[in-house]
Amino acid sequence: MQASPPESSANMTGITSKSALSWTALVAVALVMLQLELVFSKSINWDEFFHLSQIHAKLRGEYVQWLQTPHVFLFRWVPSLVPDSINQVIAIRLMLFPLGGLTAFLIWDCARRLTDPFSAAIAALSWLGAGYVFTHSFALRADIIAAFLLTLAMWSLIAMQSRYWALAFAVFLSAIAFVATVKSALYAPALAALVAWRFGELHNWRWAVATAGLVAVVLAITIMVLPSSVTASVTRVLQSSADRMFNAGLFPQGQFLLLQIAMAPVFSGIIAIAAWSAFKGKIAAPGWLIIGLILPILSVAIYRNAYPYFFAFILPPVAIAGAFGVQALLKRYAYPLVLSVIFIGAVVMSVIEDRKFLEQQRVVLAGIAEIFPEPVHYIDDVAFEPALPRAVSHFASGWALAGYRKRGEPIYRYAMSAAPAPMLFRHGYALENLAPDASDEQALLVEDAKALSENYIQHWGRVFVAGKNLQASQAEREVQIEIPGLYTLEGATLTIDGRQYIAGDTIDLRRGTILIGPVDKAGSTLRWGDNIAVPTTPFPTGWLFTNY
């Protein structure tokens, strides 16, 4: 059941199709060039560091789950060709960058088949320049990969001649997108609406029941055929998502939704117009189809991780529906004016992007490489140095932190008693506050916080190394060494296990208890490593990531 597109809405503005085409091409090229500059200048997001760390973990032979990690299998070759972590992220961004343009093209081709080419063009370009879409659609995440696959699935349902091949292709693409990220399930209302629209007979309840039964049989057969390890992984991830992703109340990230609406006035406007027109029955398409395409965005009301990057993923079906709103918009505003507002919005987003963070990140990573010229395990929140192995693999924030506190296991202390982790990178609330109140739900467990505060000393900015600051004492006392290795003595002369050492001496300490003292009134310090370097470049002040 194909819709019959009305005459070009560009004619409603009094401009020629040739002029409209020129405006469209000009704004499209400008948006692409502005976004391409951000690929090289936007700071690396904390999650981009984490996703790159998964690639390095796989290369080291560590286990990385196959579900929700398409980047690991697509880009595992990048570290062998690109020398440092930041440039590796930028290289992968460059490879993901075209997917944003391809997704915009698919939005246009879907929308033009339902409306007209020029309304579709504004819908597609308003998505590409829509606030967080503009600044995050090229990020090293699974989101743009899944968004492209799901938009291609929607395109197949709209454009392919054979309904049954279209359905099969859409199911195949949706399954791959689901493997890329399980939140692909949030596209269900849009895909279901398109299937019902394409298969008009599904309006008959018998057809609907029969189709649902067929889908259930196919799913049952698939579950029986797949290895148990695969189904177990899917079940585990789905249960984890159900437990944690939708239990944070209404609009858990509502501030980002409000900012997205404000930063993309054209996109927000055409969606509102399309929804209202569908409700009033004033469009040349079934109102339920438009509502089905818009429904995925309502997931922000309950989805815990509706952070800025989420909008690049969830908005393509909404943009297709928005083309119906464009038709109404162009009855009042000129085509070049609407495109100009889209372009100006992207320029504003580019101008306000704080580009200092990327250079600060480079400074910190260069300093870490100077301190630790050989790979070491370390503890941090987000895998700030993706090439190094982390002692604790998850975040010390968000739902991961909530799950950790719910289990009540001191995993940081456990990690310290496993492979030596001589570096602690204190970034993020939980790792910056190591004297927490036991009731602080954003902090580490008290036992973990105590273990970290007692076994690491500041070395360079947020970089802490294993060590002990020993205060003056008149008697011998026992000191527990949790992180074995070679240590350098700093400060006053010190007796350790009956042997005297002077400043600059190195001592090979094993895990366990040592006997020290007395300690001179000037105090002494045991610092991990053999007189390890302290970078001469000052550690950058403030936060190391942008807030969006």
Coordinates of C-alpha atoms in Angstrom, one line a residue, residues 3-534:
A3 CA 1.2 6.5 -0.6
S4 CA 0.8 8.9 -3.5
P5 CA 3.1 11.9 -2.9
P6 CA 1.4 15.2 -3.4
E7 CA 2.9 17.9 -5.6
S8 CA 6.1 19.4 -4.4
S9 CA 5.7 21.6 -1.4
A10 CA 8.5 23.8 -2.7
N11 CA 6.0 25.3 -5.1
M12 CA 4.1 26.6 -2.1
T13 CA 6.9 29.0 -1.3
G14 CA 7.0 30.6 -4.7
I15 CA 10.5 29.4 -5.6
T16 CA 11.5 27.2 -8.5
S17 CA 12.4 23.6 -8.0
K18 CA 15.9 24.4 -9.4
S19 CA 16.4 27.1 -6.8
A20 CA 15.2 24.8 -4.0
L21 CA 17.5 22.1 -5.2
S22 CA 20.5 24.6 -5.1
W23 CA 19.5 25.6 -1.5
T24 CA 19.3 22.0 -0.5
A25 CA 22.7 21.1 -1.9
L26 CA 24.3 24.1 -0.4
V27 CA 23.0 23.5 3.1
A28 CA 23.7 19.8 2.9
V29 CA 27.3 20.3 2.0
A30 CA 27.7 23.0 4.7
L31 CA 26.3 20.7 7.4
V32 CA 28.6 17.9 6.3
M33 CA 31.7 20.1 6.4
L34 CA 30.8 21.6 9.7
Q35 CA 30.3 18.1 11.2
L36 CA 33.5 16.8 9.6
E37 CA 35.5 19.5 11.4
L38 CA 34.0 18.3 14.7
V39 CA 35.2 14.8 14.0
F40 CA 38.8 16.1 14.4
S41 CA 38.2 18.8 17.1
K42 CA 35.5 17.5 19.5
S43 CA 36.8 16.1 22.7
I44 CA 36.7 12.3 23.1
N45 CA 33.6 11.3 25.1
W46 CA 34.1 9.1 28.1
D47 CA 32.2 6.3 26.4
E48 CA 34.4 6.6 23.3
F49 CA 37.4 5.9 25.6
F50 CA 35.6 2.9 27.0
H51 CA 34.6 1.5 23.7
L52 CA 38.2 1.8 22.4
S53 CA 39.3 0.0 25.6
Q54 CA 37.1 -2.9 24.6
I55 CA 39.0 -3.2 21.3
H56 CA 42.3 -3.2 23.1
A57 CA 41.0 -5.8 25.6
K58 CA 40.0 -8.1 22.7
L59 CA 43.5 -7.7 21.1
R60 CA 45.1 -8.7 24.5
G61 CA 43.0 -11.9 24.4
E62 CA 40.6 -10.8 27.1
Y63 CA 36.9 -11.7 27.0
V64 CA 34.7 -9.1 25.5
Q65 CA 31.0 -10.0 25.0
W66 CA 29.8 -10.3 21.4
L67 CA 26.5 -8.6 22.1
Q68 CA 26.5 -4.8 21.8
T69 CA 30.1 -4.5 20.7
P70 CA 30.1 -4.2 16.9
H71 CA 33.0 -1.7 17.1
V72 CA 35.2 -4.5 18.6
F73 CA 34.9 -6.6 15.5
L74 CA 34.7 -3.9 12.9
F75 CA 37.7 -1.8 14.1
R76 CA 40.0 -4.2 15.9
W77 CA 42.7 -3.6 13.2
V78 CA 42.9 0.2 13.9
P79 CA 45.4 0.1 16.8
S80 CA 47.9 -1.7 14.6
L81 CA 47.9 1.2 12.1
V82 CA 47.2 4.3 14.2
P83 CA 49.7 5.1 17.0
D84 CA 47.8 6.6 20.0
S85 CA 44.4 6.3 21.6
I86 CA 43.0 9.7 20.6
N87 CA 44.0 9.3 17.0
Q88 CA 42.5 5.8 17.0
V89 CA 39.2 7.3 18.1
I90 CA 39.4 9.9 15.5
A91 CA 40.2 7.3 12.8
I92 CA 37.2 5.3 13.8
R93 CA 35.0 8.4 13.9
L94 CA 36.0 9.1 10.3
M95 CA 34.8 5.6 9.3
L96 CA 31.5 6.1 11.2
F97 CA 31.0 9.6 9.9
P98 CA 29.6 8.5 6.5
L99 CA 26.8 6.5 8.3
G100 CA 25.3 9.8 9.4
G101 CA 25.1 11.0 5.8
L102 CA 23.8 7.7 4.6
T103 CA 21.1 7.7 7.3
A104 CA 20.1 11.2 6.3
F105 CA 19.8 10.0 2.7
L106 CA 17.6 7.1 3.7
I107 CA 15.4 9.4 5.8
W108 CA 15.0 11.6 2.7
D109 CA 14.2 8.6 0.4
C110 CA 11.7 7.2 2.8
A111 CA 10.1 10.6 3.4
R112 CA 9.9 11.6 -0.3
R113 CA 7.9 8.4 -1.0
L114 CA 5.4 9.5 1.6
T115 CA 5.4 13.3 1.0
D116 CA 7.5 15.1 -1.7
P117 CA 11.2 15.5 -2.3
F118 CA 11.6 19.0 -0.8
S119 CA 9.7 18.3 2.4
A120 CA 11.7 15.1 2.7
A121 CA 15.0 17.1 2.2
I122 CA 14.1 19.5 5.1
A123 CA 13.2 16.5 7.3
A124 CA 16.5 14.8 6.6
L125 CA 18.6 17.9 7.0
S126 CA 16.8 18.9 10.1
W127 CA 17.8 15.5 11.5
L128 CA 21.4 15.8 10.5
G129 CA 21.7 19.3 12.1
A130 CA 19.4 18.5 15.0
G131 CA 21.4 19.5 18.2
Y132 CA 22.9 16.4 19.7
V133 CA 22.5 14.5 16.4
F134 CA 24.9 17.0 14.9
T135 CA 27.5 16.6 17.6
H136 CA 27.2 12.9 18.4
S137 CA 26.2 10.9 15.3
F138 CA 29.9 10.2 14.4
A139 CA 30.9 9.1 18.0
L140 CA 32.6 5.8 18.6
R141 CA 29.5 3.9 19.7
A142 CA 27.1 1.3 18.4
D143 CA 24.3 3.9 18.1
I144 CA 24.9 5.2 14.6
I145 CA 25.6 1.7 13.3
A146 CA 22.3 0.5 14.6
A147 CA 20.5 3.7 13.5
F148 CA 21.7 3.2 9.9
L149 CA 20.7 -0.5 9.9
L150 CA 17.2 0.3 11.3
T151 CA 16.6 3.2 8.9
L152 CA 17.6 0.8 6.1
A153 CA 15.1 -1.6 7.5
M154 CA 12.4 1.1 7.4
W155 CA 13.4 2.0 3.9
S156 CA 13.0 -1.6 2.7
L157 CA 9.5 -1.6 4.1
I158 CA 8.6 1.6 2.3
A159 CA 10.6 1.3 -1.0
M160 CA 11.1 -2.4 -2.0
Q161 CA 8.6 -3.7 -4.5
S162 CA 8.1 -7.2 -3.1
R163 CA 6.4 -6.9 0.3
Y164 CA 7.6 -10.2 1.5
W165 CA 11.2 -9.6 0.5
A166 CA 11.0 -6.2 2.1
L167 CA 9.7 -7.8 5.3
A168 CA 12.4 -10.4 5.3
F169 CA 15.1 -7.8 4.7
A170 CA 13.8 -5.6 7.5
V171 CA 13.7 -8.5 9.9
F172 CA 17.3 -9.4 9.0
L173 CA 18.6 -5.8 9.4
S174 CA 16.7 -5.4 12.7
A175 CA 18.3 -8.5 14.0
I176 CA 21.8 -7.3 13.2
A177 CA 20.9 -3.9 14.8
F178 CA 19.7 -5.7 17.9
V179 CA 23.1 -7.5 18.1
A180 CA 24.8 -4.1 17.8
T181 CA 22.6 -2.7 20.7
V182 CA 19.6 -4.2 22.4
K183 CA 17.9 -0.8 22.6
S184 CA 17.1 -1.3 18.9
A185 CA 13.9 -2.8 20.3
L186 CA 12.8 0.8 20.9
Y187 CA 12.2 1.0 17.2
A188 CA 9.4 -1.6 17.5
P189 CA 6.5 0.9 17.2
A190 CA 7.9 2.4 14.0
L191 CA 8.7 -0.9 12.4
A192 CA 5.3 -2.4 13.4
A193 CA 3.5 0.7 12.0
L194 CA 5.3 0.3 8.7
V195 CA 4.6 -3.4 8.5
A196 CA 0.9 -2.8 9.1
W197 CA 0.9 0.0 6.6
R198 CA 2.6 -2.1 3.9
F199 CA 0.5 -5.1 4.6
G200 CA -2.8 -3.4 4.6
E201 CA -4.7 -6.6 5.3
L202 CA -3.1 -6.6 8.8
H203 CA -5.9 -4.2 9.8
N204 CA -8.0 -7.3 9.8
W205 CA -7.5 -8.9 13.3
R206 CA -7.3 -12.4 11.8
W207 CA -4.3 -11.4 9.7
A208 CA -2.7 -9.7 12.7
V209 CA -3.2 -12.8 14.9
A210 CA -1.8 -15.1 12.2
T211 CA 1.2 -12.8 11.7
A212 CA 1.9 -12.6 15.4
G213 CA 1.7 -16.4 15.6
L214 CA 4.1 -16.8 12.7
V215 CA 6.6 -14.5 14.4
A216 CA 6.3 -16.4 17.7
V217 CA 7.0 -19.7 15.8
V218 CA 10.1 -18.2 14.1
L219 CA 11.4 -16.9 17.4
A220 CA 10.9 -20.3 19.1
I221 CA 12.7 -22.1 16.3
T222 CA 15.5 -19.6 16.4
I223 CA 15.9 -20.0 20.1
M224 CA 16.1 -23.8 19.7
V225 CA 18.6 -23.7 16.9
L226 CA 21.0 -21.1 18.4
P227 CA 23.7 -22.4 20.8
S228 CA 22.8 -22.1 24.5
S229 CA 25.7 -19.7 25.1
V230 CA 24.2 -17.3 22.6
T231 CA 20.7 -17.4 24.0
A232 CA 22.1 -17.1 27.5
S233 CA 24.0 -13.9 26.6
V234 CA 20.9 -12.4 25.1
T235 CA 18.8 -13.3 28.1
R236 CA 21.3 -11.9 30.5
V237 CA 21.6 -8.6 28.6
L238 CA 17.8 -8.3 28.3
Q239 CA 17.3 -9.0 32.0
S240 CA 20.0 -6.5 32.9
S241 CA 18.4 -3.8 30.6
A242 CA 15.0 -4.5 32.0
D243 CA 16.3 -4.3 35.6
R244 CA 18.4 -1.1 35.2
M245 CA 17.5 0.8 32.1
F246 CA 13.8 1.6 32.9
N247 CA 13.8 2.0 36.7
A248 CA 14.9 5.6 37.1
G249 CA 11.5 7.2 37.1
L250 CA 10.0 9.5 34.5
F251 CA 12.3 11.5 32.3
P252 CA 15.5 10.4 34.0
Q253 CA 17.6 12.6 31.6
G254 CA 14.9 15.2 31.0
Q255 CA 17.4 18.1 30.9
F256 CA 18.9 16.7 27.7
L257 CA 15.5 16.3 26.1
L258 CA 14.8 20.0 26.8
L259 CA 18.1 21.0 25.4
Q260 CA 17.6 18.9 22.3
I261 CA 14.3 20.5 21.7
A262 CA 15.8 24.0 22.1
M263 CA 18.8 23.3 20.0
A264 CA 16.8 22.0 17.0
P265 CA 13.8 24.3 16.6
V266 CA 13.0 23.2 13.0
F267 CA 13.1 19.5 13.9
S268 CA 11.1 20.0 17.0
G269 CA 8.6 22.1 15.2
I270 CA 8.0 19.8 12.3
I271 CA 7.5 16.8 14.7
A272 CA 4.9 18.8 16.8
I273 CA 3.1 19.8 13.6
A274 CA 3.2 16.2 12.2
A275 CA 1.8 14.8 15.5
W276 CA -1.0 17.4 15.6
S277 CA -1.9 16.9 12.0
A278 CA -2.0 13.2 12.4
F279 CA -4.3 13.6 15.4
K280 CA -6.6 15.9 13.5
G281 CA -6.5 13.7 10.4
K282 CA -5.1 16.5 8.2
I283 CA -2.4 14.5 6.3
A284 CA -2.4 12.3 3.3
A285 CA -1.4 9.2 5.2
P286 CA -3.0 7.1 8.1
G287 CA -2.6 9.0 11.3
W288 CA -1.6 5.9 13.2
L289 CA 1.4 5.5 10.8
I290 CA 2.7 8.9 11.7
I291 CA 2.1 8.3 15.4
G292 CA 3.9 4.9 15.1
L293 CA 7.0 6.6 13.6
I294 CA 7.0 9.3 16.3
L295 CA 6.4 6.9 19.2
P296 CA 10.1 5.8 19.6
I297 CA 11.1 9.2 20.9
L298 CA 8.7 8.7 23.9
S299 CA 11.2 6.2 25.2
V300 CA 13.1 9.2 26.7
A301 CA 10.4 9.3 29.3
I302 CA 11.6 6.1 30.9
Y303 CA 14.9 5.2 29.4
R304 CA 17.7 5.7 31.9
N305 CA 20.5 6.3 29.3
A306 CA 18.7 8.9 27.2
Y307 CA 22.0 11.0 27.2
P308 CA 22.9 13.3 24.3
Y309 CA 24.3 10.4 22.1
F310 CA 20.9 8.7 22.3
F311 CA 19.1 11.2 20.1
A312 CA 21.3 10.4 17.1
F313 CA 20.1 6.8 17.4
I314 CA 16.3 7.3 18.2
L315 CA 15.3 10.1 15.9
P316 CA 15.5 8.8 12.3
P317 CA 11.9 7.3 12.3
V318 CA 10.7 10.5 13.9
A319 CA 12.4 12.5 11.1
I320 CA 10.5 10.5 8.5
A321 CA 7.2 11.4 10.2
G322 CA 8.4 15.0 10.4
A323 CA 8.2 15.4 6.6
F324 CA 4.5 15.7 7.0
G325 CA 5.0 18.6 9.4
V326 CA 7.3 20.2 6.8
Q327 CA 4.5 20.3 4.3
A328 CA 2.4 22.4 6.7
L329 CA 5.5 24.5 7.7
L330 CA 6.2 25.4 4.1
K331 CA 2.7 26.9 3.6
R332 CA 3.8 29.7 5.9
Y333 CA 7.6 30.0 5.7
A334 CA 9.9 30.1 2.7
Y335 CA 11.9 27.1 1.8
P336 CA 15.3 28.9 2.0
L337 CA 14.4 30.4 5.3
V338 CA 13.7 27.0 6.9
L339 CA 17.0 25.7 5.5
S340 CA 18.8 28.7 6.8
V341 CA 17.5 28.2 10.3
I342 CA 18.7 24.5 10.2
F343 CA 22.2 25.8 9.0
I344 CA 22.4 28.5 11.7
G345 CA 21.6 26.0 14.4
A346 CA 24.5 23.8 13.3
V347 CA 26.8 26.8 13.2
V348 CA 25.8 27.7 16.7
M349 CA 26.5 24.1 17.9
S350 CA 29.9 24.2 16.2
V351 CA 30.8 27.6 17.7
I352 CA 29.9 26.7 21.3
E353 CA 31.8 23.4 21.2
D354 CA 34.7 23.8 23.6
R355 CA 37.7 22.5 21.7
K356 CA 40.2 22.9 24.6
F357 CA 39.3 19.5 26.0
L358 CA 40.8 17.5 23.2
E359 CA 44.2 19.1 23.7
Q360 CA 43.9 18.6 27.5
Q361 CA 43.2 14.9 26.9
R362 CA 46.3 14.6 24.7
V363 CA 48.4 16.2 27.5
V364 CA 47.1 13.8 30.1
L365 CA 47.7 10.7 27.9
A366 CA 51.2 11.9 27.0
G367 CA 51.9 12.3 30.7
I368 CA 50.7 8.8 31.6
A369 CA 52.9 7.4 28.8
E370 CA 55.9 9.3 30.3
I371 CA 55.1 8.0 33.8
F372 CA 54.5 4.4 32.7
P373 CA 56.5 3.7 29.5
E374 CA 55.5 0.0 29.9
P375 CA 51.9 -1.2 30.1
V376 CA 50.5 -1.5 33.6
H377 CA 47.1 -2.3 35.1
Y378 CA 45.2 0.6 36.5
I379 CA 42.0 1.7 38.2
D380 CA 39.8 4.4 36.9
D381 CA 36.2 5.2 36.0
V382 CA 36.0 5.3 32.2
A383 CA 39.1 3.6 30.7
F384 CA 40.8 7.0 30.1
E385 CA 43.9 5.3 28.7
P386 CA 42.2 2.6 26.5
A387 CA 45.4 0.9 25.6
L388 CA 46.2 -0.1 29.2
P389 CA 44.4 -3.1 31.0
R390 CA 41.9 -2.0 33.6
A391 CA 41.8 -3.8 37.0
V392 CA 38.1 -3.1 37.3
S393 CA 36.3 -3.2 33.9
H394 CA 33.1 -1.3 34.6
F395 CA 32.2 2.3 35.3
A396 CA 32.2 3.9 38.7
S397 CA 29.1 5.8 37.8
G398 CA 25.5 5.4 36.7
W399 CA 23.7 2.1 36.7
A400 CA 27.0 0.2 36.9
L401 CA 27.7 1.9 40.2
A402 CA 24.2 1.2 41.4
G403 CA 24.6 -2.5 40.6
Y404 CA 28.0 -2.6 42.4
R405 CA 26.5 -1.0 45.5
K406 CA 23.6 -3.4 45.4
R407 CA 25.9 -6.4 45.3
G408 CA 27.9 -5.0 48.2
E409 CA 31.2 -6.6 47.1
P410 CA 34.4 -4.6 47.5
I411 CA 35.6 -5.3 44.0
Y412 CA 38.3 -2.6 44.0
R413 CA 40.0 -4.2 47.0
Y414 CA 39.6 -7.6 45.3
A415 CA 41.2 -6.2 42.2
M416 CA 44.2 -4.8 44.2
S417 CA 44.8 -8.3 45.6
A418 CA 44.9 -9.7 42.1
A419 CA 47.1 -8.4 39.3
P420 CA 49.2 -5.4 40.6
A421 CA 47.6 -2.1 39.6
P422 CA 50.1 0.6 40.2
M423 CA 48.1 3.5 38.8
L424 CA 44.8 5.1 40.0
F425 CA 43.3 7.7 37.8
R426 CA 41.0 9.8 40.0
H427 CA 38.3 11.2 37.7
G428 CA 34.6 11.1 38.4
Y429 CA 32.8 11.6 41.7
A430 CA 33.2 8.1 43.2
L431 CA 37.0 8.1 42.7
E432 CA 37.4 11.7 43.7
N433 CA 35.7 11.2 47.0
L434 CA 37.5 8.5 48.9
A435 CA 36.2 9.4 52.4
P436 CA 32.5 8.9 51.7
D437 CA 29.5 8.7 53.9
A438 CA 28.3 5.1 54.0
S439 CA 24.8 6.3 52.8
D440 CA 26.2 8.1 49.8
E441 CA 24.7 6.2 46.8
Q442 CA 27.1 7.9 44.4
A443 CA 30.2 6.8 46.2
L444 CA 32.3 3.6 46.4
L445 CA 31.7 1.2 49.3
V446 CA 33.5 2.4 52.4
E447 CA 35.8 -0.6 52.3
D448 CA 36.9 0.1 48.7
A449 CA 37.3 3.8 49.3
K450 CA 39.5 3.0 52.3
A451 CA 41.7 0.6 50.4
L452 CA 42.3 3.1 47.6
S453 CA 43.0 6.0 49.8
E454 CA 45.5 4.0 51.9
N455 CA 47.4 2.5 49.0
Y456 CA 47.8 5.3 46.4
I457 CA 49.6 8.6 46.6
Q458 CA 49.3 11.6 44.3
H459 CA 51.9 11.7 41.6
W460 CA 50.8 14.1 38.8
G461 CA 47.4 15.8 38.9
R462 CA 44.7 13.1 38.9
V463 CA 47.3 10.4 38.3
F464 CA 48.0 8.6 41.6
V465 CA 50.5 5.7 41.9
A466 CA 50.8 2.9 44.4
G467 CA 52.6 4.1 47.5
K468 CA 52.6 5.1 51.2
N469 CA 53.0 8.5 52.9
L470 CA 54.6 7.5 56.2
Q471 CA 54.1 10.0 59.1
A472 CA 56.7 10.5 61.8
S473 CA 56.7 7.8 64.6
Q474 CA 59.0 7.0 67.4
A475 CA 58.5 3.2 67.3
E476 CA 58.4 0.5 64.8
R477 CA 55.1 -0.4 63.2
E478 CA 53.6 -2.7 60.6
V479 CA 52.5 -1.5 57.2
Q480 CA 50.4 -3.5 54.8
I481 CA 51.6 -3.6 51.1
E482 CA 48.7 -4.4 48.8
I483 CA 50.4 -3.7 45.5
P484 CA 53.7 -5.5 45.1
G485 CA 56.6 -4.2 43.0
L486 CA 59.7 -2.1 43.1
Y487 CA 59.3 1.1 45.3
T488 CA 61.5 4.2 45.6
L489 CA 62.1 5.7 49.0
E490 CA 61.7 9.5 49.3
G491 CA 62.3 11.8 52.2
A492 CA 64.0 10.7 55.4
T493 CA 66.1 7.6 55.9
L494 CA 63.9 4.6 56.7
T495 CA 64.4 1.2 58.2
I496 CA 62.3 -1.6 56.6
D497 CA 62.4 -5.1 58.0
G498 CA 65.6 -4.3 59.8
R499 CA 67.5 -2.9 56.9
Q500 CA 68.2 0.8 56.5
Y501 CA 67.5 2.7 53.2
I502 CA 68.2 6.3 52.2
A503 CA 66.3 8.6 49.8
G504 CA 66.5 7.4 46.2
D505 CA 67.0 3.7 47.2
T506 CA 64.7 1.2 45.6
I507 CA 63.1 -1.7 47.5
D508 CA 61.4 -4.7 46.0
L509 CA 58.3 -5.1 48.2
R510 CA 56.1 -8.2 48.1
R511 CA 52.4 -8.2 49.0
G512 CA 52.0 -8.5 52.7
T513 CA 53.1 -6.9 55.9
I514 CA 56.4 -5.0 56.4
L515 CA 58.0 -3.6 59.5
I516 CA 59.1 0.0 59.3
G517 CA 60.4 2.7 61.6
P518 CA 61.0 4.6 63.6
V519 CA 60.1 7.3 61.0
D520 CA 62.0 10.6 61.2
K521 CA 59.9 13.7 61.9
A522 CA 60.4 14.8 58.3
G523 CA 58.4 11.8 57.2
S524 CA 59.1 9.3 54.4
T525 CA 57.4 8.2 51.3
L526 CA 57.4 4.9 49.5
R527 CA 56.5 5.5 45.8
W528 CA 55.9 2.6 43.3
G529 CA 58.6 2.3 40.6
D530 CA 62.2 3.1 40.1
N531 CA 62.3 6.9 40.5
I532 CA 59.4 7.1 38.0
A533 CA 59.1 10.3 36.0
V534 CA 57.0 13.3 36.9

